[in-house]
Short mmCIF file of C-alpha atoms and ligand atoms in Angstrom, two decimals:
data_model
loop_
_atom_site.label_atom_id
_atom_site.label_comp_id
_atom_site.label_asym_id
_atom_site.label_seq_id
_atom_site.Cartn_x
_atom_site.Cartn_y
_atom_site.Cartn_z
CA MET Z 1 -15.89 -5.26 -16.24
CA SER Z 2 -17.11 -6.12 -12.45
CA LYS Z 3 -19.06 -3.37 -10.51
CA PHE Z 4 -20.23 -3.29 -6.84
CA VAL Z 5 -23.84 -2.46 -6.31
CA ILE Z 6 -24.20 -1.10 -3.00
CA GLN Z 7 -27.52 -0.04 -1.08
CA GLY Z 8 -27.08 2.45 1.57
CA PRO Z 9 -27.17 4.06 4.03
CA GLN Z 10 -26.20 0.99 6.16
CA LYS Z 11 -25.46 0.32 9.63
CA LEU Z 12 -22.78 -2.79 10.16
CA SER Z 13 -21.78 -4.42 13.17
CA GLY Z 14 -19.74 -7.26 14.02
CA GLU Z 15 -15.93 -8.41 13.85
CA ILE Z 16 -13.52 -8.06 11.16
CA ALA Z 17 -10.27 -9.63 10.85
CA VAL Z 18 -7.42 -7.95 8.93
CA ALA Z 19 -5.46 -9.40 6.10
CA GLY Z 20 -1.89 -9.44 5.54
CA ALA Z 21 -0.10 -6.34 4.42
CA LYS Z 22 0.08 -6.06 0.72
CA ASN Z 23 2.71 -3.61 0.83
CA MET Z 24 4.88 -5.99 2.71
CA ALA Z 25 3.98 -9.24 0.63
CA LEU Z 26 4.80 -7.36 -2.70
CA LYS Z 27 8.34 -6.94 -1.13
CA VAL Z 28 8.80 -10.18 0.25
CA LEU Z 29 8.08 -11.86 -2.93
CA PRO Z 30 10.61 -10.33 -4.88
CA ALA Z 31 13.19 -10.88 -1.97
CA ALA Z 32 12.35 -14.52 -1.86
CA LEU Z 33 14.13 -14.91 -5.28
CA LEU Z 34 17.54 -13.76 -3.73
CA LEU Z 35 17.34 -16.76 -1.00
CA ASN Z 36 18.87 -19.82 -1.10
CA GLY Z 37 15.68 -22.78 -0.62
CA LYS Z 38 12.33 -22.43 -0.51
CA SER Z 39 10.36 -19.65 1.15
CA ILE Z 40 7.16 -20.70 2.91
CA LEU Z 41 5.19 -17.38 3.09
CA SER Z 42 2.04 -16.87 5.52
CA ASN Z 43 -0.72 -14.53 5.90
CA MET Z 44 -0.18 -13.48 2.58
CA PRO Z 45 -3.40 -11.60 1.18
CA GLN Z 46 -5.26 -13.00 -1.55
CA ILE Z 47 -5.30 -9.83 -3.86
CA ARG Z 48 -4.63 -8.86 -7.59
CA ASP Z 49 -1.33 -7.25 -6.87
CA VAL Z 50 0.13 -10.40 -5.33
CA ALA Z 51 -1.60 -12.47 -7.96
CA THR Z 52 0.28 -10.35 -10.91
CA MET Z 53 3.62 -10.49 -8.74
CA ILE Z 54 3.66 -14.17 -8.77
CA GLU Z 55 2.74 -14.32 -12.42
CA ILE Z 56 5.82 -12.20 -13.13
CA MET Z 57 7.99 -14.29 -10.76
CA LYS Z 58 6.83 -17.70 -12.70
CA GLY Z 59 7.33 -15.51 -16.08
CA LEU Z 60 10.90 -15.82 -14.77
CA GLY Z 61 11.05 -19.66 -14.31
CA ALA Z 62 10.52 -19.48 -10.29
CA ASN Z 63 8.26 -22.05 -9.01
CA VAL Z 64 5.58 -20.29 -7.20
CA GLU Z 65 2.61 -22.35 -5.46
CA GLN Z 66 -0.33 -20.44 -3.89
CA ASN Z 67 -2.35 -22.21 -1.27
CA GLY Z 68 -4.76 -19.76 0.30
CA SER Z 69 -3.14 -17.34 2.20
CA GLU Z 70 0.15 -19.60 1.93
CA VAL Z 71 2.79 -19.16 -0.80
CA ILE Z 72 5.90 -21.27 -1.38
CA VAL Z 73 8.86 -20.01 -3.62
CA ASP Z 74 11.16 -21.69 -4.53
CA PRO Z 75 13.94 -19.89 -6.84
CA SER Z 76 15.95 -22.72 -7.83
CA SER Z 77 14.59 -22.85 -11.14
CA LEU Z 78 15.01 -19.20 -12.41
CA SER Z 79 15.90 -18.95 -15.91
CA SER Z 80 15.26 -15.63 -17.12
CA SER Z 81 16.45 -11.98 -16.06
CA GLN Z 82 14.00 -10.14 -18.32
CA ILE Z 83 10.52 -9.05 -16.97
CA SER Z 84 8.51 -8.38 -19.61
CA GLY Z 85 7.00 -5.07 -20.40
CA THR Z 86 3.27 -5.88 -20.11
CA LEU Z 87 3.69 -7.19 -16.70
CA SER Z 88 5.94 -4.37 -14.91
CA GLY Z 89 3.58 -2.18 -16.28
CA GLN Z 90 1.20 -3.68 -13.88
CA ALA Z 91 3.24 -3.50 -10.85
CA ARG Z 92 5.33 -1.09 -9.55
CA THR Z 93 7.33 -3.17 -7.24
CA SER Z 94 8.54 -5.35 -10.00
CA ILE Z 95 11.39 -3.06 -10.02
CA MET Z 96 12.61 -4.83 -6.76
CA ILE Z 97 12.86 -7.85 -8.69
CA VAL Z 98 15.73 -6.35 -10.62
CA ALA Z 99 17.78 -6.43 -6.93
CA SER Z 100 17.22 -10.55 -6.94
CA LEU Z 101 18.12 -10.94 -10.53
CA LEU Z 102 21.23 -8.93 -10.25
CA HIS Z 103 22.67 -11.24 -7.80
CA ARG Z 104 21.58 -14.28 -9.88
CA PHE Z 105 22.43 -13.40 -13.52
CA GLY Z 106 24.71 -10.25 -13.01
CA LYS Z 107 22.10 -8.38 -15.16
CA ALA Z 108 18.35 -7.90 -15.39
CA THR Z 109 16.13 -5.97 -18.10
CA ILE Z 110 12.47 -4.41 -17.08
CA GLY Z 111 9.87 -2.58 -18.88
CA HIS Z 112 8.92 1.03 -17.12
CA PRO Z 113 7.32 0.01 -13.99
CA GLY Z 114 3.46 0.74 -13.44
CA GLY Z 115 1.45 0.72 -10.53
CA CYS Z 116 -1.50 2.95 -9.31
CA VAL Z 117 -2.36 6.39 -11.42
CA ILE Z 118 -1.76 8.64 -8.63
CA GLY Z 119 0.73 10.69 -9.96
CA ARG Z 120 3.95 10.59 -12.15
CA ARG Z 121 5.50 7.83 -10.31
CA PRO Z 122 9.02 8.50 -11.23
CA ILE Z 123 11.80 5.99 -10.77
CA ASP Z 124 15.04 7.97 -10.62
CA GLN Z 125 16.08 7.13 -7.29
CA PHE Z 126 16.01 3.62 -7.70
CA LEU Z 127 17.98 4.32 -10.98
CA GLU Z 128 20.47 6.82 -9.12
CA GLY Z 129 20.64 4.11 -6.40
CA PHE Z 130 21.57 1.41 -8.31
CA GLN Z 131 24.22 3.39 -9.94
CA ALA Z 132 25.92 4.48 -6.56
CA LEU Z 133 26.14 0.68 -5.71
CA GLY Z 134 28.01 -0.17 -8.91
CA VAL Z 135 25.27 -1.12 -11.13
CA THR Z 136 25.31 0.31 -15.06
CA VAL Z 137 21.94 0.98 -15.81
CA THR Z 138 20.91 1.76 -19.77
CA ASP Z 139 17.79 3.27 -20.92
CA THR Z 140 16.59 1.17 -23.42
CA GLY Z 141 13.60 3.33 -24.46
CA GLU Z 142 11.13 0.79 -23.72
CA GLY Z 143 12.49 0.23 -20.29
CA TYR Z 144 16.09 -0.49 -18.41
CA TYR Z 145 18.93 -2.73 -18.60
CA PHE Z 146 20.60 -3.22 -15.43
CA SER Z 147 24.30 -4.94 -15.38
CA ALA Z 148 26.32 -5.68 -12.18
CA ASP Z 149 29.54 -4.49 -13.48
CA ASN Z 150 31.24 -3.30 -10.08
CA LEU Z 151 28.89 -4.10 -7.08
CA LYS Z 152 30.28 -2.14 -4.08
CA GLY Z 153 28.77 -0.74 -0.52
CA THR Z 154 27.98 2.87 -0.65
CA THR Z 155 26.23 5.66 1.13
CA TYR Z 156 23.41 7.00 -0.56
CA PHE Z 157 20.88 9.93 0.62
CA PHE Z 158 17.30 9.58 -0.86
CA PRO Z 159 16.63 13.19 -1.75
CA PHE Z 160 12.81 12.44 -1.37
CA VAL Z 161 11.76 9.75 1.05
CA SER Z 162 10.54 6.59 -0.70
CA VAL Z 163 9.02 3.51 0.59
CA THR Z 164 9.64 1.21 -2.39
CA ALA Z 165 13.16 2.57 -3.52
CA THR Z 166 14.17 2.03 0.18
CA GLU Z 167 13.45 -1.36 -0.03
CA THR Z 168 14.85 -1.99 -3.09
CA LEU Z 169 18.35 -0.57 -2.49
CA MET Z 170 18.23 -2.16 0.63
CA LEU Z 171 17.51 -5.72 -1.04
CA THR Z 172 20.56 -4.97 -3.44
CA ALA Z 173 22.84 -4.05 -0.82
CA VAL Z 174 22.39 -7.16 1.41
CA LYS Z 175 24.43 -9.37 -0.78
CA ILE Z 176 27.17 -6.42 -1.79
CA PRO Z 177 30.64 -6.60 -0.13
CA GLY Z 178 31.13 -3.90 2.37
CA THR Z 179 29.06 -1.52 4.01
CA THR Z 180 26.11 0.44 2.60
CA VAL Z 181 24.46 3.33 4.23
CA LEU Z 182 20.98 4.34 3.10
CA LYS Z 183 20.14 7.83 4.75
CA ASN Z 184 16.61 9.55 4.57
CA ALA Z 185 15.47 6.21 4.18
CA ALA Z 186 11.77 5.43 4.52
CA CYS Z 187 10.26 4.37 8.21
CA GLU Z 188 7.54 2.51 7.37
CA PRO Z 189 6.63 -0.55 9.07
CA GLU Z 190 6.67 -2.83 5.87
CA VAL Z 191 10.20 -1.58 5.77
CA LYS Z 192 11.12 -3.04 8.98
CA ALA Z 193 9.12 -5.93 8.43
CA LEU Z 194 11.57 -7.00 5.09
CA ALA Z 195 14.57 -5.93 6.90
CA ASP Z 196 13.18 -8.50 10.12
CA TYR Z 197 12.76 -11.11 7.52
CA LEU Z 198 16.11 -11.03 5.45
CA VAL Z 199 18.05 -10.56 9.11
CA SER Z 200 16.37 -13.81 9.77
CA CYS Z 201 18.05 -15.04 6.84
CA GLY Z 202 21.20 -14.00 7.62
CA ALA Z 203 21.32 -10.77 6.18
CA LYS Z 204 23.25 -7.86 8.49
CA ILE Z 205 20.88 -4.96 8.91
CA GLU Z 206 20.83 -2.23 11.63
CA GLY Z 207 18.24 0.76 12.02
CA ALA Z 208 15.27 -0.15 9.60
CA GLY Z 209 12.42 1.36 10.88
CA THR Z 210 14.38 4.57 11.44
CA ASN Z 211 15.79 7.25 8.63
CA THR Z 212 19.32 5.68 8.54
CA ILE Z 213 19.62 2.28 7.60
CA ARG Z 214 23.02 0.45 7.73
CA ILE Z 215 23.55 -2.98 5.62
CA GLU Z 216 26.80 -5.26 6.03
CA GLY Z 217 26.71 -7.49 2.72
CA VAL Z 218 26.80 -11.06 3.29
CA SER Z 219 27.36 -13.71 0.79
CA LYS Z 220 24.78 -16.21 1.39
CA LEU Z 221 21.01 -15.92 2.64
CA ASN Z 222 18.75 -18.93 3.28
CA ALA Z 223 15.28 -18.78 2.92
CA MET Z 224 13.44 -18.79 6.50
CA PRO Z 225 9.54 -18.78 7.05
CA CYS Z 226 7.80 -15.26 6.86
CA GLU Z 227 4.45 -14.00 8.56
CA MET Z 228 3.16 -10.81 6.70
CA ILE Z 229 2.59 -8.03 9.39
CA PRO Z 230 -1.01 -7.28 9.33
CA ASP Z 231 -2.24 -4.31 6.75
CA ARG Z 232 -2.34 -1.14 8.70
CA LEU Z 233 -3.98 0.53 5.43
CA GLU Z 234 -6.93 -1.70 5.82
CA THR Z 235 -6.84 -1.80 9.36
CA GLY Z 236 -7.55 2.33 9.17
CA MET Z 237 -9.81 1.62 6.56
CA PHE Z 238 -12.15 -0.69 8.30
CA ALA Z 239 -11.72 1.77 11.22
CA VAL Z 240 -12.99 4.92 8.77
CA LEU Z 241 -15.82 2.67 7.79
CA ALA Z 242 -17.04 2.03 11.07
CA ALA Z 243 -16.99 5.52 12.14
CA ALA Z 244 -18.74 6.93 8.77
CA THR Z 245 -21.45 4.47 9.52
CA ARG Z 246 -21.56 4.72 12.90
CA SER Z 247 -21.45 0.94 13.19
CA PRO Z 248 -20.03 -0.82 16.35
CA LEU Z 249 -17.17 -2.94 14.72
CA LYS Z 250 -14.27 -4.89 16.18
CA ILE Z 251 -11.25 -4.89 14.27
CA THR Z 252 -9.16 -8.08 15.08
CA ARG Z 253 -5.69 -9.54 13.99
CA CYS Z 254 -4.15 -5.94 13.53
CA ASN Z 255 -1.83 -3.25 15.50
CA PRO Z 256 -3.04 0.02 16.49
CA GLU Z 257 0.39 1.27 16.76
CA HIS Z 258 0.64 1.42 13.26
CA ILE Z 259 -2.37 3.87 12.63
CA GLU Z 260 -1.75 6.01 15.60
CA SER Z 261 -1.62 9.23 13.34
CA LEU Z 262 -5.36 8.20 12.39
CA LEU Z 263 -6.25 7.85 15.93
CA THR Z 264 -5.11 11.06 16.97
CA ILE Z 265 -7.09 12.48 14.26
CA PHE Z 266 -10.25 10.60 15.22
CA SER Z 267 -9.97 12.10 19.05
CA LYS Z 268 -10.34 15.85 17.24
CA ILE Z 269 -13.05 14.57 15.13
CA GLY Z 270 -14.98 13.26 17.99
CA ILE Z 271 -14.76 9.79 17.43
CA SER Z 272 -14.28 7.06 20.27
CA TYR Z 273 -12.46 3.81 20.07
CA LYS Z 274 -10.66 1.35 22.35
CA GLN Z 275 -7.60 -0.37 21.41
CA GLY Z 276 -5.50 -3.61 22.58
CA LYS Z 277 -2.56 -4.91 21.34
CA ASP Z 278 -3.84 -6.24 18.38
CA TRP Z 279 -7.44 -5.09 18.44
CA LEU Z 280 -9.32 -2.09 17.52
CA PHE Z 281 -12.96 -1.02 18.69
CA LEU Z 282 -15.24 1.21 17.52
CA PRO Z 283 -18.73 1.55 19.47
CA GLU Z 284 -21.60 2.99 17.80
CA GLN Z 285 -20.76 6.48 17.44
CA SER Z 286 -23.72 9.02 18.65
CA GLY Z 287 -22.16 12.59 18.66
CA ILE Z 288 -21.26 15.12 16.52
CA TYR Z 289 -18.37 14.95 14.14
CA ARG Z 290 -16.35 18.41 14.34
CA SER Z 291 -13.76 19.26 11.16
CA PRO Z 292 -10.16 18.65 12.71
CA GLY Z 293 -9.21 21.67 10.74
CA LYS Z 294 -6.56 19.94 8.66
CA ILE Z 295 -5.15 17.14 7.80
CA ILE Z 296 -1.77 16.72 6.28
CA THR Z 297 -0.36 13.40 4.75
CA HIS Z 298 3.09 12.68 5.45
CA GLU Z 299 5.77 9.58 5.84
CA TYR Z 300 5.38 7.20 8.62
CA PRO Z 301 4.68 7.54 11.06
CA GLY Z 302 2.64 10.94 10.16
CA PHE Z 303 -0.89 10.46 8.40
CA ALA Z 304 -0.68 7.81 5.33
CA THR Z 305 -1.54 9.20 1.72
CA ASP Z 306 -3.13 5.86 1.32
CA LEU Z 307 -5.85 6.51 4.14
CA GLN Z 308 -6.44 10.15 2.44
CA PRO Z 309 -9.65 9.20 0.44
CA PRO Z 310 -11.19 6.81 3.09
CA LEU Z 311 -10.84 9.92 5.45
CA THR Z 312 -12.19 12.64 3.48
CA VAL Z 313 -15.36 11.02 2.94
CA LEU Z 314 -15.56 10.87 7.01
CA LEU Z 315 -14.97 14.50 6.77
CA THR Z 316 -17.84 15.53 4.47
CA GLN Z 317 -19.82 14.08 7.75
CA SER Z 318 -18.12 16.45 9.82
CA GLU Z 319 -19.08 19.90 11.01
CA GLY Z 320 -17.09 22.60 9.67
CA LEU Z 321 -14.36 23.36 7.01
CA THR Z 322 -11.16 21.10 6.61
CA LEU Z 323 -8.26 21.46 4.75
CA VAL Z 324 -6.83 18.03 3.40
CA HIS Z 325 -3.20 18.73 2.19
CA GLU Z 326 -2.06 15.57 0.51
CA THR Z 327 1.93 16.08 0.17
CA ILE Z 328 3.29 12.78 -1.53
CA PHE Z 329 1.24 12.19 -4.98
CA GLU Z 330 0.16 14.81 -6.74
CA GLY Z 331 -2.72 12.99 -8.28
CA ARG Z 332 -4.06 11.52 -5.25
CA LEU Z 333 -7.52 13.96 -5.26
CA PHE Z 334 -9.18 14.03 -8.42
CA TYR Z 335 -11.58 11.65 -6.86
CA VAL Z 336 -13.11 14.36 -4.92
CA ASP Z 337 -15.01 15.21 -7.90
CA LEU Z 338 -16.98 11.49 -7.73
CA LEU Z 339 -17.61 12.58 -3.92
CA ASN Z 340 -19.09 15.85 -5.38
CA ARG Z 341 -21.18 13.98 -7.68
CA MET Z 342 -22.63 12.27 -4.59
CA GLY Z 343 -23.40 15.52 -3.01
CA ALA Z 344 -20.14 16.14 -0.98
CA ASN Z 345 -18.89 20.18 -1.14
CA ILE Z 346 -15.33 20.04 -1.80
CA ILE Z 347 -13.11 22.42 -3.75
CA LEU Z 348 -10.15 21.19 -5.59
CA CYS Z 349 -7.48 24.16 -4.91
CA ASP Z 350 -4.88 22.39 -6.47
CA PRO Z 351 -3.64 19.09 -7.11
CA HIS Z 352 -2.24 19.06 -3.46
CA ARG Z 353 -4.64 20.84 -1.66
CA ALA Z 354 -8.78 20.00 -1.24
CA LEU Z 355 -11.23 22.14 1.16
CA VAL Z 356 -14.02 19.87 2.62
CA GLN Z 357 -17.09 21.82 3.55
CA GLY Z 358 -19.45 19.33 5.72
CA PRO Z 359 -21.78 17.91 6.92
CA THR Z 360 -23.30 17.25 3.71
CA PRO Z 361 -25.58 13.90 3.07
CA LEU Z 362 -24.47 11.94 0.25
CA ARG Z 363 -26.73 10.71 -2.36
CA GLY Z 364 -26.07 6.94 -4.38
CA LYS Z 365 -24.26 7.46 -8.02
CA LYS Z 366 -23.13 5.59 -10.86
CA ILE Z 367 -19.11 6.00 -10.32
CA GLU Z 368 -15.61 4.92 -11.64
CA SER Z 369 -13.08 3.54 -9.08
CA PRO Z 370 -10.16 5.62 -10.08
CA ASP Z 371 -7.62 3.79 -8.27
CA ILE Z 372 -7.26 1.23 -5.23
CA ARG Z 373 -7.54 3.79 -2.19
CA ALA Z 374 -9.92 6.14 -4.37
CA GLY Z 375 -11.78 3.01 -4.75
CA ILE Z 376 -12.17 2.11 -1.09
CA ALA Z 377 -13.34 5.28 -0.62
CA MET Z 378 -16.01 5.11 -2.91
CA VAL Z 379 -17.34 1.94 -1.09
CA ILE Z 380 -17.57 4.00 2.17
CA ALA Z 381 -19.43 6.71 0.78
CA GLY Z 382 -21.79 4.33 -1.20
CA LEU Z 383 -22.54 2.66 2.73
CA ILE Z 384 -23.53 5.90 3.98
CA ALA Z 385 -25.51 7.35 0.72
CA ASN Z 386 -28.69 7.37 0.55
CA GLY Z 387 -29.79 5.15 -2.54
CA GLU Z 388 -28.13 2.68 -4.63
CA THR Z 389 -24.17 3.52 -5.60
CA THR Z 390 -22.66 1.37 -8.60
CA ILE Z 391 -19.01 1.40 -8.45
CA ASP Z 392 -17.38 0.33 -12.02
CA ASN Z 393 -13.76 -0.64 -12.42
CA ILE Z 394 -13.61 -2.61 -9.46
CA TYR Z 395 -10.43 -4.20 -10.59
CA GLN Z 396 -8.66 -1.35 -9.21
CA ILE Z 397 -10.36 -2.15 -5.62
CA GLU Z 398 -9.57 -5.74 -6.04
CA ARG Z 399 -5.78 -5.15 -6.80
CA GLY Z 400 -5.66 -4.29 -2.69
CA TYR Z 401 -8.64 -5.57 -0.72
CA GLU Z 402 -9.11 -9.30 -0.18
CA LYS Z 403 -13.08 -10.80 -0.70
CA LEU Z 404 -14.17 -7.23 0.13
CA ASP Z 405 -17.72 -8.16 -0.90
CA GLU Z 406 -18.04 -11.11 1.37
CA ARG Z 407 -16.38 -9.72 4.28
CA LEU Z 408 -18.87 -6.47 4.13
CA LYS Z 409 -21.74 -8.88 3.63
CA ALA Z 410 -20.86 -10.96 6.59
CA LEU Z 411 -20.99 -7.41 8.84
CA GLY Z 412 -24.30 -6.61 7.42
CA ALA Z 413 -23.76 -4.45 4.63
CA ILE Z 414 -25.80 -4.89 1.05
CA ILE Z 415 -23.21 -5.04 -1.47
CA GLU Z 416 -23.37 -7.22 -4.75
CA ARG Z 417 -20.65 -7.66 -6.76
CA LYS Z 418 -21.98 -7.99 -10.51
CA GLU Z 419 -20.04 -8.74 -14.04
C1 EPZ T 501 4.74 3.24 -1.62
O1 EPZ T 501 4.51 3.17 -2.78
C2 EPZ T 501 3.14 2.30 -1.47
N1 EPZ T 501 3.26 1.04 -2.54
C3 EPZ T 501 2.05 3.18 -1.80
O2 EPZ T 501 0.60 2.39 -1.52
C4 EPZ T 501 2.08 4.35 -0.55
O3 EPZ T 501 0.98 5.35 -1.18
C5 EPZ T 501 3.45 5.27 -0.98
O4 EPZ T 501 4.76 4.24 -0.60
C6 EPZ T 501 3.53 6.18 0.00
O5 EPZ T 501 3.16 5.84 1.07
C7 EPZ T 501 3.87 -0.17 -1.99
O6 EPZ T 501 4.38 -0.07 -0.90
C8 EPZ T 501 3.71 -1.28 -3.01
P1 EPZ T 501 7.34 6.21 -2.48
P2 EPZ T 501 5.96 3.90 -3.41
O7 EPZ T 501 8.38 5.62 -3.59
O8 EPZ T 501 7.07 3.19 -2.77
C9 EPZ T 501 8.81 9.66 -5.36
C10 EPZ T 501 -1.16 1.72 -2.08
O9 EPZ T 501 -2.44 2.18 -2.44
N2 EPZ T 501 9.28 9.36 -5.71
O10 EPZ T 501 7.46 6.49 -1.40
O11 EPZ T 501 6.11 3.55 -5.06
C11 EPZ T 501 7.14 9.99 -5.73
O12 EPZ T 501 6.56 10.33 -6.66
C12 EPZ T 501 -0.12 1.92 -2.70
O13 EPZ T 501 -1.04 0.77 -1.50
C13 EPZ T 501 10.60 9.97 -6.68
O14 EPZ T 501 10.50 10.95 -6.90
O15 EPZ T 501 5.98 5.44 -3.12
C14 EPZ T 501 6.20 10.17 -4.48
O16 EPZ T 501 5.71 11.45 -4.63
C15 EPZ T 501 0.02 3.29 -3.59
N3 EPZ T 501 11.64 9.23 -7.27
C16 EPZ T 501 7.11 10.06 -3.33
O17 EPZ T 501 8.52 10.01 -3.86
C17 EPZ T 501 11.74 8.07 -7.12
O18 EPZ T 501 12.51 7.31 -7.37
C18 EPZ T 501 6.99 8.95 -2.35
O19 EPZ T 501 6.56 7.54 -3.17
C19 EPZ T 501 10.48 7.29 -6.34
C20 EPZ T 501 9.48 7.94 -5.39
#
């Protein structure tokens, strides 16, 4: 098992370029299976989750070539409609492939989709939405069998806002005759980016980026080049890293507009920054950090649940009591025990709420990375802690962050990746 060994506390400096968005790449790859011709996908993050998705697609017979941050997908050789349970268990977004397989083969089989261990991760809205679009869904015990018996446009209201369910139903509906209206849809920038890409390929989609998406089915979609938008979660993570280590850092190739909710919290804490269209600069911070009182995770454009663990590390360095209210997932606060082992003073009130009392100095410890975002929070904690921090199970971190150790070293961090 690989691990990171970090020496803290560390001040960093310099410039860091943000990678392409993981949560767009993982949706555009399955979408490419629906298109006629070869898709050239650029600014793809070189991370494990993307590698897993490519492996699943190759397993179905697609021809996928990866050359650095460019991936070329040729779906013409697709030969199977069965996604192996072992692989689908590693990637929740494998369910999006079902949309493409339904149009290619009229059927699809999938094991239960997995993903990060941050809550129950149900797929009821996918199943209900597929059924509303005329797909017959059979629970096989080991997974699901989908059959495109009577595809038809529909109106579907999501009981809960779900990013991947919105994208999956949108991808399914683009080639279904008639009109589909998705209500209470997710508004995340990655949803809009996927819709923009599909529109460039010939799809008719209106309203993506708002909570009502209207789709007119078309019969043919032709592959077009697609560039991933900057990863807003990586942008926010680097901003928190700069603030937590009080390091001057320029974050480039990003879109600061996508992290407005985080920047609003920064202002309450007393963190200064400057922003341009595609950059964000945090100067070396000298003032006292104040608690923002409470932070509440929310669907976009609210404060992203994926930025909650890194921000909580920063809150341990802010004066006063902060309520962290995680509203999206019920398993996304358990990592606070690890921060407490490092010296933080956090009370986990229930699975959704924690009280952070700061400021508390942190000490280096031997810990494990529970999931991608809690894992990166541990890296930030290691960089501000006194002494050595060892983070095991960095497989989880590398699912979402490209060459993290090399990029942090370039900023002056003392971090080693060890087997
Ligand atoms: C996406 O997951 C992201 N993943 C997550 O990022 C992110 O945390 C999440 O959206 C919320 O923003 C990708 O885009 C690949 P949801 P997703 O369906 O789509 C409930 C990361 O670290 N729900 O929007 O799987 C669900 O339990 C990852 O990069 C149902 O109840 O999340 C949750 O409480 C982790 N039934 C809420 O909706 C369903 O059928 C939102 O989840 C589907 C979801």
